[in-house]
Coordinates of C-alpha atoms in Angstrom, one line a residue:
Chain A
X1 CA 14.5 -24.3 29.1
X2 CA 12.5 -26.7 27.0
X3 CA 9.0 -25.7 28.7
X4 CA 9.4 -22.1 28.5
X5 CA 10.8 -22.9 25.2
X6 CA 7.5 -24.0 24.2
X7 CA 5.3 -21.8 25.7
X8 CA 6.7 -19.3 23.5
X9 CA 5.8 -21.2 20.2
X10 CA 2.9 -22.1 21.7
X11 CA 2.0 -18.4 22.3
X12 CA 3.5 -17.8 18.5
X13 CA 0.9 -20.4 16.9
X14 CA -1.7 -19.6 18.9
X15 CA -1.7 -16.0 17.1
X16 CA -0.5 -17.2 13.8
X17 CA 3.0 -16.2 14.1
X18 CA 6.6 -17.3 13.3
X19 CA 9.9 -17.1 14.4
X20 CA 12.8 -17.6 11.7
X21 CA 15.4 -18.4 14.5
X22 CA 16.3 -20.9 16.6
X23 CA 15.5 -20.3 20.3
X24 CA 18.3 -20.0 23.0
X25 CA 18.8 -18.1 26.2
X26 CA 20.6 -15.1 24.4
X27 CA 17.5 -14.8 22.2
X28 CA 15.8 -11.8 22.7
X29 CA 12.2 -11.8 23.4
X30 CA 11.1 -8.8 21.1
X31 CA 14.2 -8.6 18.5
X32 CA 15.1 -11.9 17.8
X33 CA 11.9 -13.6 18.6
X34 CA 9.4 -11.0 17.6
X35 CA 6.8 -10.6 20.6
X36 CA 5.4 -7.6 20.6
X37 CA 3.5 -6.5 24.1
X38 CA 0.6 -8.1 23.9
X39 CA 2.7 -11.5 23.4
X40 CA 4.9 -10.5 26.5
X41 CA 1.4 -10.2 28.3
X42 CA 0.0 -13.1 27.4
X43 CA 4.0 -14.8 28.5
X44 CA 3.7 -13.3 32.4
X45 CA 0.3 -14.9 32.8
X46 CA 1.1 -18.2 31.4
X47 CA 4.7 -18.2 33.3
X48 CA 2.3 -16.8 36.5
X49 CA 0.2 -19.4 36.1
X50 CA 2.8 -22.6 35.9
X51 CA 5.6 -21.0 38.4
X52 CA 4.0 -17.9 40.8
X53 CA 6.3 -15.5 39.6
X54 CA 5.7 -12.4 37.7
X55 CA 8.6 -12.0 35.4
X56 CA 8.1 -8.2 34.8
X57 CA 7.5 -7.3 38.1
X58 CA 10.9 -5.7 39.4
X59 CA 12.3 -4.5 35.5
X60 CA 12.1 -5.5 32.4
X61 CA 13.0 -8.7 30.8
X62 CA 14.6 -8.8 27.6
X63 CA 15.9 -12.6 26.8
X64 CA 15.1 -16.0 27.5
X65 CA 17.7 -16.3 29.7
X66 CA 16.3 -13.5 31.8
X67 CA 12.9 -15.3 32.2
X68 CA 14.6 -18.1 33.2
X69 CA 16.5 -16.9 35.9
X70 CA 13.3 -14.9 36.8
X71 CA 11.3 -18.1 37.3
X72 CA 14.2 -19.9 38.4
X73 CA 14.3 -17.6 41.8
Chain B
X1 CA -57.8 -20.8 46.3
X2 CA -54.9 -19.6 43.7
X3 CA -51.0 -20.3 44.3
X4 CA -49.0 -17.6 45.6
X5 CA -45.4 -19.0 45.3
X6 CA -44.2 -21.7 44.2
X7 CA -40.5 -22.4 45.3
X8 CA -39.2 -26.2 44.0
X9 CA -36.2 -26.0 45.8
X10 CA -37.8 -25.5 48.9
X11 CA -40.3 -27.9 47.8
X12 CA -43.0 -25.7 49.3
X13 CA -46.7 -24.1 47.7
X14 CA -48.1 -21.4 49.9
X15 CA -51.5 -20.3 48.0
X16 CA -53.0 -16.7 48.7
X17 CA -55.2 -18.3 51.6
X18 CA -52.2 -19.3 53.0
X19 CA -50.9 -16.1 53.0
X20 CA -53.8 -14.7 54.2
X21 CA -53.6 -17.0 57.6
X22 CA -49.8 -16.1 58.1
X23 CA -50.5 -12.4 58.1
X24 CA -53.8 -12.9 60.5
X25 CA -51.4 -14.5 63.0
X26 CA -51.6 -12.3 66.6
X27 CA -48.6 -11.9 67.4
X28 CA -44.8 -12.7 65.8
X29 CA -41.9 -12.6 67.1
X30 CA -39.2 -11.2 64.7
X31 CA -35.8 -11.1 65.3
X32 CA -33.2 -8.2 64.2
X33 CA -31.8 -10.3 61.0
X34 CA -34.2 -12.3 59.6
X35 CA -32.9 -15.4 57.7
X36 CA -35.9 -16.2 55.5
X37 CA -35.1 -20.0 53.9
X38 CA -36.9 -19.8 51.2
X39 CA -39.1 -17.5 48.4
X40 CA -42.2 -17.1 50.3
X41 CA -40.7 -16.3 53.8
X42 CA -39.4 -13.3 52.0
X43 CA -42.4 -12.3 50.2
X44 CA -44.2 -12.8 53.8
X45 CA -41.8 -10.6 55.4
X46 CA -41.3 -8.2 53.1
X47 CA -45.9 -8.0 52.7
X48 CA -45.3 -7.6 56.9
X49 CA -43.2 -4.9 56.7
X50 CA -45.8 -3.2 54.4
X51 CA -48.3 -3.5 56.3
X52 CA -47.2 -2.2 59.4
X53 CA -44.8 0.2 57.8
X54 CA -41.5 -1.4 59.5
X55 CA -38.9 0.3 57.5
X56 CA -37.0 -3.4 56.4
X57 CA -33.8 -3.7 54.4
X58 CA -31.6 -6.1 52.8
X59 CA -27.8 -6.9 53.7
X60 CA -25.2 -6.7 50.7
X61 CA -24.6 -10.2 51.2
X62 CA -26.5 -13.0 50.0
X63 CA -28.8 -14.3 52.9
X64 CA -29.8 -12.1 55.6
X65 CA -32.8 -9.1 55.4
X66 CA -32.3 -6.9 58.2
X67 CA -34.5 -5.6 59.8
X68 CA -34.0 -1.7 60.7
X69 CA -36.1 -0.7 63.5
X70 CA -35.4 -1.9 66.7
X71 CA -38.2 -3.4 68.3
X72 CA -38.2 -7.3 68.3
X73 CA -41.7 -8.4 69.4
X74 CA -44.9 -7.1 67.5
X75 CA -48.4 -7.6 68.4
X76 CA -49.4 -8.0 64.7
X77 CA -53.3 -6.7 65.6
X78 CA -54.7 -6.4 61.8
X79 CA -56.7 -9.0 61.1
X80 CA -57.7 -9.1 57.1
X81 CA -60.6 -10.8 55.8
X82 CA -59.7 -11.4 52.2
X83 CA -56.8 -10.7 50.6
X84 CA -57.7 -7.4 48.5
X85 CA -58.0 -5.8 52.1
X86 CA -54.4 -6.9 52.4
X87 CA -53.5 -4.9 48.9
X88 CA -55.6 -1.9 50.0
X89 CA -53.1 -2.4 53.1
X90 CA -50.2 -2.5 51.2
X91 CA -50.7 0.5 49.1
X92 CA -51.1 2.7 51.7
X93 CA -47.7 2.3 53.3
X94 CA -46.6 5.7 52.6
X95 CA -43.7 5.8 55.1
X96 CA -42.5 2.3 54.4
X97 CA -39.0 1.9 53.0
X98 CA -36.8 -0.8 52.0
X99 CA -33.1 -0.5 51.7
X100 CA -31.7 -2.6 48.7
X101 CA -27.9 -2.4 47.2
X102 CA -27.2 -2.3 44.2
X103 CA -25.7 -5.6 42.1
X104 CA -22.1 -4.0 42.1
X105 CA -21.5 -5.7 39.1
X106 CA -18.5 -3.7 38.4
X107 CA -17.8 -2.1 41.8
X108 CA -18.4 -2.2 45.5
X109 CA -22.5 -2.6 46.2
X110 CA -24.2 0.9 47.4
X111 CA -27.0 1.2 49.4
X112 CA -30.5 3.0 48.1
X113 CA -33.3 3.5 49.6
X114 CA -37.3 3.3 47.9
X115 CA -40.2 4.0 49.4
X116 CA -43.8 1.9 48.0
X117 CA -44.3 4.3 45.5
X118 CA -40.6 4.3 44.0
X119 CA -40.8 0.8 43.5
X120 CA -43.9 0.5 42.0
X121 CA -44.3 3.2 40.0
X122 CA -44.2 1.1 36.5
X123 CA -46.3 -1.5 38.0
X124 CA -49.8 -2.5 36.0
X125 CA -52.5 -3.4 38.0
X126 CA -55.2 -4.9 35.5
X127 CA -58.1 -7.3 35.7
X128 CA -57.0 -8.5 32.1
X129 CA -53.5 -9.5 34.2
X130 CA -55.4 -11.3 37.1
X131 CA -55.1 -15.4 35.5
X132 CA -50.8 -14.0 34.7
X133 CA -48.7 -16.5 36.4
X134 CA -44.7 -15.7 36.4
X135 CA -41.7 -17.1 36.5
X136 CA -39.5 -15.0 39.0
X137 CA -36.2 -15.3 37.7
X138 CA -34.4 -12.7 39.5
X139 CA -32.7 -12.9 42.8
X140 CA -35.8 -11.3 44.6
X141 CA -33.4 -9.6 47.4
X142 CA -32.6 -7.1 44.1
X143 CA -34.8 -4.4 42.1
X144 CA -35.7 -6.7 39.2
X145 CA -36.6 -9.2 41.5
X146 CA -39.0 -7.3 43.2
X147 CA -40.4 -5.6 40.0
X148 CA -41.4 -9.5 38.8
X149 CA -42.9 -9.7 42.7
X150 CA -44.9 -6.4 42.9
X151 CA -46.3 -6.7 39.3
X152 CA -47.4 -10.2 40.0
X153 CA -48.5 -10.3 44.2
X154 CA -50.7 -6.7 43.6
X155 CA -52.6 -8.6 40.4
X156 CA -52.8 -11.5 42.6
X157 CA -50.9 -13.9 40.3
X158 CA -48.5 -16.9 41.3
X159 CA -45.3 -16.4 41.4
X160 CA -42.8 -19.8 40.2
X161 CA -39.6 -19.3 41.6
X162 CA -37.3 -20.2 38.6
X163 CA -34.2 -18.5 39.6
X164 CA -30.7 -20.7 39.9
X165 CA -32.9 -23.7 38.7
X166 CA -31.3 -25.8 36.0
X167 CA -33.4 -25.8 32.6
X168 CA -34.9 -29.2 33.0
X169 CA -36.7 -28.0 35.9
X170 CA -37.4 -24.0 34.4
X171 CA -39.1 -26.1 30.9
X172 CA -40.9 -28.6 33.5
X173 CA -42.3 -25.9 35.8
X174 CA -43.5 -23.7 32.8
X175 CA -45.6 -26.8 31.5
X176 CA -46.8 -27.5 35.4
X177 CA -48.0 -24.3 36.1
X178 CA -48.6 -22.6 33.2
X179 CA -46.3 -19.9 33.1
X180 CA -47.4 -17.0 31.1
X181 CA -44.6 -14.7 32.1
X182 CA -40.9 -14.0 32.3
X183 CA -38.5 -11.3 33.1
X184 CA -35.0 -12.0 33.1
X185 CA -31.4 -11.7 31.9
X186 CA -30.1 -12.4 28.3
X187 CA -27.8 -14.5 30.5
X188 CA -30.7 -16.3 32.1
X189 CA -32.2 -17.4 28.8
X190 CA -29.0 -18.5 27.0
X191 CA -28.9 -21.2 29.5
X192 CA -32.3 -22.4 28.0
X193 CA -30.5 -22.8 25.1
X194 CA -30.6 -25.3 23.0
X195 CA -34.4 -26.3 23.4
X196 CA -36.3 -28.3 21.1
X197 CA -39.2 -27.9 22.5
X198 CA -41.7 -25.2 22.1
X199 CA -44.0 -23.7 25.5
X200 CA -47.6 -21.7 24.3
X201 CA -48.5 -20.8 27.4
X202 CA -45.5 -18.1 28.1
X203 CA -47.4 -14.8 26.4
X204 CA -44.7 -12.4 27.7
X205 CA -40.9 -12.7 28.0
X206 CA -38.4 -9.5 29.5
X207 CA -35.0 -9.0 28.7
X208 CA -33.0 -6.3 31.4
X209 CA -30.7 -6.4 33.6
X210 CA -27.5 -6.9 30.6
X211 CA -27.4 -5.8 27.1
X212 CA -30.3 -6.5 24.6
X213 CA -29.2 -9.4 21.9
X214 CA -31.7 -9.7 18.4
X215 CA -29.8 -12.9 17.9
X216 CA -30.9 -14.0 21.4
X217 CA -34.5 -13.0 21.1
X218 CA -34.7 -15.0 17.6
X219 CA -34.0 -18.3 19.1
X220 CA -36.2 -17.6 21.9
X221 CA -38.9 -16.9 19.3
X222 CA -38.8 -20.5 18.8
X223 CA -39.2 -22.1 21.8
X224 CA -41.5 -19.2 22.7
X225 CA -43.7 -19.1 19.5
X226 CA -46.7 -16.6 20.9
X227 CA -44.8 -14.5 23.2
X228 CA -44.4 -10.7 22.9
X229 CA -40.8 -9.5 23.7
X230 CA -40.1 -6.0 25.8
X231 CA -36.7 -4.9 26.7
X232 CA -36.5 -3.3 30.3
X233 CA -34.0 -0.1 31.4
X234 CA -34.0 -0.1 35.0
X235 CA -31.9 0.1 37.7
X236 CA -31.4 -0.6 41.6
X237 CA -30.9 3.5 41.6
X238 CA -33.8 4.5 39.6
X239 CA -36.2 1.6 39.6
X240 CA -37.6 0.5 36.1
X241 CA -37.1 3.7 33.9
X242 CA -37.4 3.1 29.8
X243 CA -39.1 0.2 27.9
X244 CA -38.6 -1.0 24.3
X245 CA -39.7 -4.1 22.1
X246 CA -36.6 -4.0 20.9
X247 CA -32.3 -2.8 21.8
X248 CA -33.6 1.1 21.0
X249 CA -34.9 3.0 24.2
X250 CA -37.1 6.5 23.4
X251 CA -37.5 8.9 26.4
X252 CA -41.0 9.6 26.4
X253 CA -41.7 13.7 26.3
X254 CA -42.6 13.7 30.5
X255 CA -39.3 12.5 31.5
X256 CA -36.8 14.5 28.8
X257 CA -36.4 17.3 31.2
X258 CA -34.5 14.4 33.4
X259 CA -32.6 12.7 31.1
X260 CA -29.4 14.2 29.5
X261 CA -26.4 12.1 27.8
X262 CA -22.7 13.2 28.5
X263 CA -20.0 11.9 26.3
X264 CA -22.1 8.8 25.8
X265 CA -23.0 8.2 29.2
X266 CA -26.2 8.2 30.6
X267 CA -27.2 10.7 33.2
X268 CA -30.4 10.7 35.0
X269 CA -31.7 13.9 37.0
X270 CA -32.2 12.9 41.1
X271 CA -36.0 13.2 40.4
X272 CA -35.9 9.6 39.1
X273 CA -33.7 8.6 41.9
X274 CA -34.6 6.7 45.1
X275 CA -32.9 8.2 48.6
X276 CA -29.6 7.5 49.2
X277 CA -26.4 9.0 50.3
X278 CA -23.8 6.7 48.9
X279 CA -23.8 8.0 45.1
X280 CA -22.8 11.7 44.4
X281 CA -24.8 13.9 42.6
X282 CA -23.2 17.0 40.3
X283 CA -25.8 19.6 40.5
X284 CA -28.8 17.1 41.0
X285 CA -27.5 14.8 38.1
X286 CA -26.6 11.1 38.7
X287 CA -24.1 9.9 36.1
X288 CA -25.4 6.0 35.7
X289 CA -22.7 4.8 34.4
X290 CA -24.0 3.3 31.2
X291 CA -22.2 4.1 28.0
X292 CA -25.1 4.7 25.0
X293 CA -25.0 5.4 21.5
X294 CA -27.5 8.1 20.5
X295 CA -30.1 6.5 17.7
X296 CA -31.9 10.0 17.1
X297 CA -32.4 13.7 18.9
X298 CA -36.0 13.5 18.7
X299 CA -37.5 11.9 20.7
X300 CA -34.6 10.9 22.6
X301 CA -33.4 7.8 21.2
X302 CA -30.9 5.5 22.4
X303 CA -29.6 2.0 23.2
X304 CA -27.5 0.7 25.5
X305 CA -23.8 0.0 24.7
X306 CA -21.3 -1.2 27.7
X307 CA -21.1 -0.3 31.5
X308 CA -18.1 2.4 32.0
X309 CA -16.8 0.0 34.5
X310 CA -17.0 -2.6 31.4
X311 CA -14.6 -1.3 29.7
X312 CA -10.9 -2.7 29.9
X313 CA -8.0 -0.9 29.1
X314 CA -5.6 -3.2 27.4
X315 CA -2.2 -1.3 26.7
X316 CA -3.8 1.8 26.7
X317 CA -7.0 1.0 24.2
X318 CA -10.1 0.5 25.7
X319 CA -12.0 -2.5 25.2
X320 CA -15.4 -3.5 25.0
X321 CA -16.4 -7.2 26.1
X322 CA -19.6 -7.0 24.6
X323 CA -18.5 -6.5 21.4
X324 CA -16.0 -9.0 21.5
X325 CA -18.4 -11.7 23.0
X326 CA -20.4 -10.6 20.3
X327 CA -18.2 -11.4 17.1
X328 CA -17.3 -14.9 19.1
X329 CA -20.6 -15.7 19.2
X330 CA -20.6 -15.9 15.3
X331 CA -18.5 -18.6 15.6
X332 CA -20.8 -21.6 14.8
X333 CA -20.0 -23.8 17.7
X334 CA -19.9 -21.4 20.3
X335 CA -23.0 -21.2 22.9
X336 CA -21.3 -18.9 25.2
X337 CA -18.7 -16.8 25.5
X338 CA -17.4 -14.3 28.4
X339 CA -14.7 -11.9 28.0
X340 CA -13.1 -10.0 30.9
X341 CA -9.7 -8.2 32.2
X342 CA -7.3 -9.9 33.9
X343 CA -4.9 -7.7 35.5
X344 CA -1.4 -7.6 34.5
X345 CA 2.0 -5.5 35.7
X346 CA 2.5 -4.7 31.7
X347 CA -0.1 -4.0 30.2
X348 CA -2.6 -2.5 32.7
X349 CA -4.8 -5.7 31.7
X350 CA -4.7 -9.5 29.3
X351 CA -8.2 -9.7 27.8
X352 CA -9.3 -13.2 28.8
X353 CA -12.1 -15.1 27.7
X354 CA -14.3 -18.3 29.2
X355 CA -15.7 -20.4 26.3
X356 CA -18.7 -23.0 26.1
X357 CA -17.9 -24.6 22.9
X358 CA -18.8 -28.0 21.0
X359 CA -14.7 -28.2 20.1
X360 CA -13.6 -25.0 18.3
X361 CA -10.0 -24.7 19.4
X362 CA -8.5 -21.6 20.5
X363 CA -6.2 -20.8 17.6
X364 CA -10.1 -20.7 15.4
X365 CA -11.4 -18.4 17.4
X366 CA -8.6 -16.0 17.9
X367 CA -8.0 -16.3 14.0
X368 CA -12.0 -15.5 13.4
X369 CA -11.8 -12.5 15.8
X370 CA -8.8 -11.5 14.2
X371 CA -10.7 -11.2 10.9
X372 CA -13.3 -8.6 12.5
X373 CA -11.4 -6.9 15.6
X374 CA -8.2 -5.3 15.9
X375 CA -5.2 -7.0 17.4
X376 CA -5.9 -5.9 21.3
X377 CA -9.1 -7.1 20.8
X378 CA -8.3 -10.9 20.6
X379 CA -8.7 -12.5 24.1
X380 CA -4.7 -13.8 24.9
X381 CA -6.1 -16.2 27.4
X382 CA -8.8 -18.9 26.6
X383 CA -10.2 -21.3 29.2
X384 CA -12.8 -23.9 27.6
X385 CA -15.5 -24.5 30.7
X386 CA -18.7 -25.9 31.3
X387 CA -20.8 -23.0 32.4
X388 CA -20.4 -18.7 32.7
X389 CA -19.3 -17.6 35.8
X390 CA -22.6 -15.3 36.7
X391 CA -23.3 -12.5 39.7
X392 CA -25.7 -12.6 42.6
X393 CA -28.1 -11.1 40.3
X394 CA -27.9 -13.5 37.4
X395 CA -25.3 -11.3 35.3
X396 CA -22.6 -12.5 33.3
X397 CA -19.4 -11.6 35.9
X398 CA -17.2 -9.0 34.5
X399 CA -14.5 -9.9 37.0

């Protein structure tokens, strides 16, 4: 939780954006936290990167607790 | 007697006499796939094959030059007495071919086919260019490579083998022997960068092969203070087409009837073509494939924008990675910068980026292309690295 945790800050600074809330599982990726696509791009290749999985590759993913269990598989 | 090639690597110096004694040789054997080890074997085999019109080729891969004909054992029966017999020889090979592939920069390789006079056609035989000596910095298995060797072996120049060398060795052989000329990639002189140092003998220096840079040819003014510059259009396809002193290309009046631009691209009529079966023509016109922006009508007047194959489509826009190189190249800091696709399950592709930089960190330069660019433009991904991934043909990769 942490890690992916801050990957997604990580992705926010890196293109000089915020996020108001607080992150937990329920958040979701493009409401609460605000990624847009390009964001949830640059998130499968990072998460592809550190855990072989492709989080968008059988449906969509819409909250942090999604991409968990995805990675978690 | 005057060098013929010079190939450090190989640590070897064949001069034209030695030449001369290889090709008065009785009788060689050759075998189907010839494995030449260094420059000079295949300049020898390649000056053979001319001679005794052997139609020769060479493989896709990196190493082997196949030989097409069957026959393995030649009496070699011409003996030449001096080495302009050997280019009267040469020139005469009217049903010689040699089978080259394209770089496949940004696809699979395909096989052409030229014959003497396709490949020389742009050649300058001179006296004023018989003391050149040049720096071949191609991969001489492809078209440019073999431009730099037919210009210089027909004026009877030496030929410095500079290709894959590191800079140390290019600046120390230019001083050594005097290097007057050199053709190469944009991406081939970058890596001479930085250089404090400043080489009068180099008279001549050619940019082809990738897209023309002013910036590029300013800082090479430097270390190059009396050389002209000349920007090259060829291709594997077509041979060496259009030349410029600068990015813009005009089609001279003789060749307008073959040249025609589609929606940008370029597309050349099969006239200017060498043989080959593996590209499709549309009523005798080769699309090349090269996307151009049109400077004027007349004369023709263009210069050269992206590869089609260049582009990437990120979430539906499509992206040019010369234009974002370009903007991160502002960036004091940066020496070099590639951008290219890497493909992803949601947005068709992630534009990536490989950066040689004196530490700029990646927030800077995605906030500095942000500035210029429009948000799919920013590279998402950014590896810091030593050195540009480059092709077989001294390209920047695109994959």
């Amino acid at each position: 939780m942490d890690k992916i945790v801050s990957i997604i800050n990580d992705i926010l600074k890196n293109n000089d954006k915020s996020c108001s809330c607080i992150i937990n599982e329920n958040s979701s990726l493009r409401k609460d936290i605000g990624f847009d696509s390009l964001d949830l791009a640059e998130l499968t290749v990072i998460l592809e990167d550190q855990y072989n999985v492709d989080i968008f590759e059988d449906g969509f993913v819409e909250t942090v607790g999604d991409v968990i269990k995805k990675i978690s598989k | 007697m005057r060098l013929f090639v010079v190939d450090e690597v190989a640590q070897i110096q064949k001069s034209y006499d030695d030449l001369l004694n290889d090709l008065n040789v009785n009788r060689l054997e050759i075998s189907h796939e010839i494995q030449p080890s260094n420059t000079y074997e295949i300049f020898l085999n390649l000056i053979i094959s001319l001679l005794y019109e052997k139609e020769i080729g060479f493989a896709s891969t990196k190493d082997s030059f196949k030989e097409i004909t069957k026959t393995s054992v030649i009496d070699y029966t011409f003996k030449f007495t001096d080495i302009d017999s050997v280019f009267e020889k040469v020139k005469q090979a009217h049903q010689w071919h040699l089978s080259l592939h394209t770089s496949g920069t940004t696809g699979i390789p395909k096989k052409v086919s030229h014959s003497f006079h396709s490949l020389t056609k742009n050649i300058k035989i001179s006296a004023q260019r018989s003391e050149d000596v040049w720096a071949l910095a191609f991969n001489p298995r492809h078209m440019a490579g073999l431009q730099v060797f037919f210009q210089a072996f027909l004026n009877k120049n030496t030929i410095v083998n500079c290709f894959g060398l590191p800079k140390e060795s290019i600046f120390k052989s230019i001083d050594k022997y005097n290097i007057s000329h050199i053709s190469a990639t944009p991406t081939f002189y970058k890596l001479l960068l930085p250089c404090s140092e400043r080489f009068e003998s180099v008279l001549q220096i050619t940019f082809g092969g990738e897209k023309y840079s002013e910036t590029l040819k300013k800082q090479l003014e430097k270390i190059f203070p009396v050389a002209k510059f000349n920007n090259i259009y060829a291709s594997t396809e077509a041979g060496s087409l259009f030349s410029s002193s600068g990015k813009n290309f005009s089609v001279s009046e003789n060749m307008v009837p073959f040249v025609k631009i589609i929606n940008n691209e370029l597309w050349l009529h099969k006239q200017l073509l060498a043989n080959t079966n593996e590209f499709s023509l549309h009523d005798d016109w080769y699309p090349t494939g090269d996307i151009v922006s049109i400077i004027s009508k007349n004369p023709l007047t263009f210069n050269f924008s992206s590869r089609k194959n260049e582009m990437i489509n990120v979430g539906g826009n499509k992206v040019n990675p010369n234009e974002v190189e370009e903007v991160i190249l502002q960036m004091p800091g940066i020496i070099e910068a590639r951008v290219f696709g890497k493909s992803n399950s949601l947005i068709g592709n992630v534009l990536c980026a490989e950066i040689v930089s004196n530490g700029i960190s990646e927030r800077d330069i995605k906030s500095f292309v942000k500035l210029q660019l429009p948000e799919y433009m920013v590279p998402r991904i950014i590896k810091f690295v030593s050195n540009i991934q480059q092709t077989d043909t001294g390209k920047k990769s695109r994959q």
